[in-house]
């Protein structure tokens, strides 16, 4: 590896890239990447035409960086063009869920079990332990309660049909 050779070739390689259309900063970055690659590859076998090798590798590094930059800008533009998410509903539906769980068609035991499951986020096992019944029994009770209220509609607030 001839460090003096690399130092002497660097300005001419940058000039070739600038002549091909790269701006100076991008050409300099590409040549630096090519020099790092040369240090890695040339340790074993130095090419016959060192300048040609550096120009080729630097130009490819420049093209890769340019393509990556264009792709990044496109991704950023797509993100900027994305519509803003809809604002979260300011209405708290928890009260509506309580009313659903306390529907008159449910037995009191089923209503409480469904409320504990839907609103309290208790597991079926925890609810069964509180009721002192087998877990399978409680699972069946909650399933029946869900089926019973599945046809109940709570449309829009203020809708006369929901009263």
XYZ file of C-alpha atoms in Angstrom:
163
model
C 0.000 0.000 0.000
C 1.506 3.281 -1.094
C 0.056 6.110 0.983
C 2.037 8.718 -0.955
C 0.451 7.464 -4.188
C -3.042 7.731 -2.710
C -2.381 11.267 -1.468
C -1.080 12.329 -4.874
C -4.045 10.806 -6.756
C -6.766 12.257 -4.528
C -6.983 15.755 -6.134
C -7.094 14.379 -9.669
C -9.799 11.833 -8.769
C -11.901 14.594 -7.182
C -11.416 16.644 -10.357
C -12.641 13.777 -12.550
C -15.794 13.392 -10.446
C -16.488 17.131 -10.495
C -15.979 17.153 -14.270
C -18.513 14.304 -14.543
C -21.110 16.377 -12.712
C -20.660 15.738 -9.009
C -20.617 18.752 -6.741
C -17.347 19.264 -4.896
C -18.532 18.129 -1.449
C -20.161 14.965 -2.815
C -17.079 14.214 -4.930
C -14.839 14.652 -1.925
C -17.023 12.316 0.165
C -17.052 9.698 -2.594
C -13.278 9.856 -2.969
C -12.857 9.484 0.789
C -15.053 6.367 0.674
C -13.013 5.063 -2.270
C -9.784 5.645 -0.346
C -11.146 3.661 2.602
C -12.081 0.898 0.185
C -8.582 1.060 -1.325
C -7.005 0.651 2.098
C -9.140 -2.415 2.644
C -8.717 -4.025 -0.787
C -5.207 -2.985 -1.765
C -3.617 -4.517 1.310
C -3.522 -7.822 -0.575
C -3.259 -6.762 -4.206
C -2.735 -3.272 -5.603
C -4.288 -2.726 -9.065
C -2.128 -1.871 -12.079
C -4.020 1.380 -12.745
C -4.514 2.916 -9.303
C -6.075 6.140 -10.590
C -8.537 4.282 -12.826
C -9.509 2.052 -9.915
C -10.029 5.033 -7.605
C -12.058 6.937 -10.217
C -14.277 3.915 -10.865
C -14.875 3.159 -7.190
C -15.339 6.836 -6.274
C -17.834 7.326 -9.107
C -19.809 4.255 -7.985
C -19.751 5.498 -4.386
C -21.001 8.876 -5.627
C -23.829 7.244 -7.602
C -24.787 5.069 -4.630
C -24.864 8.090 -2.317
C -26.893 10.098 -4.839
C -29.422 7.294 -5.266
C -29.709 6.858 -1.511
C -30.231 10.602 -1.082
C -32.933 10.679 -3.774
C -34.693 7.688 -2.199
C -34.518 9.305 1.250
C -35.980 12.555 -0.096
C -38.812 10.653 -1.780
C -39.610 8.872 1.475
C -39.563 12.177 3.338
C -41.819 13.769 0.714
C -44.289 10.891 0.991
C -44.370 11.305 4.749
C -44.964 15.047 4.385
C -47.759 14.422 1.869
C -49.505 11.932 4.135
C -52.752 13.299 5.470
C -52.735 14.094 9.135
C -54.407 11.475 11.306
C -57.941 12.214 12.329
C -58.147 13.737 15.754
C -58.999 11.261 18.457
C -62.587 11.233 19.482
C -63.124 13.457 22.475
C -66.100 11.327 23.473
C -65.427 8.737 26.140
C -67.312 5.579 25.223
C -66.762 3.958 28.615
C -70.172 5.057 29.885
C -71.787 3.567 26.793
C -69.970 0.296 27.518
C -71.255 0.365 31.115
C -74.808 0.778 29.820
C -74.318 -2.098 27.401
C -73.034 -4.344 30.195
C -76.013 -3.376 32.382
C -78.588 -4.030 29.668
C -81.976 -5.117 31.099
C -81.962 -8.342 29.075
C -78.990 -9.624 31.127
C -79.290 -11.322 34.487
C -77.578 -9.412 37.290
C -74.870 -12.092 37.605
C -74.173 -12.022 33.853
C -74.186 -8.215 33.779
C -71.612 -7.996 36.573
C -69.435 -10.703 35.003
C -69.562 -8.990 31.606
C -68.752 -5.621 33.207
C -65.762 -7.083 35.026
C -64.542 -8.614 31.768
C -65.220 -5.699 29.386
C -64.580 -2.692 31.589
C -62.465 -4.075 34.406
C -60.260 -6.167 32.113
C -60.304 -9.073 34.534
C -59.612 -12.515 33.142
C -62.271 -15.180 33.056
C -60.283 -17.106 35.667
C -60.277 -14.108 38.034
C -64.013 -13.562 37.628
C -64.726 -17.278 38.162
C -62.649 -17.234 41.346
C -64.626 -14.237 42.623
C -67.919 -16.039 41.896
C -66.585 -19.345 43.275
C -67.564 -21.197 40.094
C -65.493 -23.204 37.606
C -63.756 -21.204 34.894
C -65.662 -23.040 32.138
C -68.973 -22.041 33.724
C -67.939 -18.392 33.874
C -66.656 -18.492 30.293
C -70.023 -19.827 29.159
C -71.875 -17.170 31.181
C -69.806 -14.361 29.657
C -70.239 -15.799 26.148
C -74.008 -15.945 26.596
C -74.034 -12.371 27.889
C -72.048 -11.182 24.870
C -74.440 -13.000 22.544
C -77.426 -11.445 24.307
C -76.167 -7.874 23.881
C -74.661 -8.386 20.417
C -77.843 -7.132 18.743
C -78.176 -4.078 21.013
C -77.467 -0.871 19.100
C -76.082 2.298 20.522
C -76.082 4.626 17.566
C -75.128 8.220 17.797
C -75.467 10.157 21.046
C -78.767 11.989 21.066
C -80.383 9.554 18.628
C -83.969 8.880 19.680
C -83.689 5.234 18.562
C -81.170 4.535 21.314
C -83.531 5.617 24.096
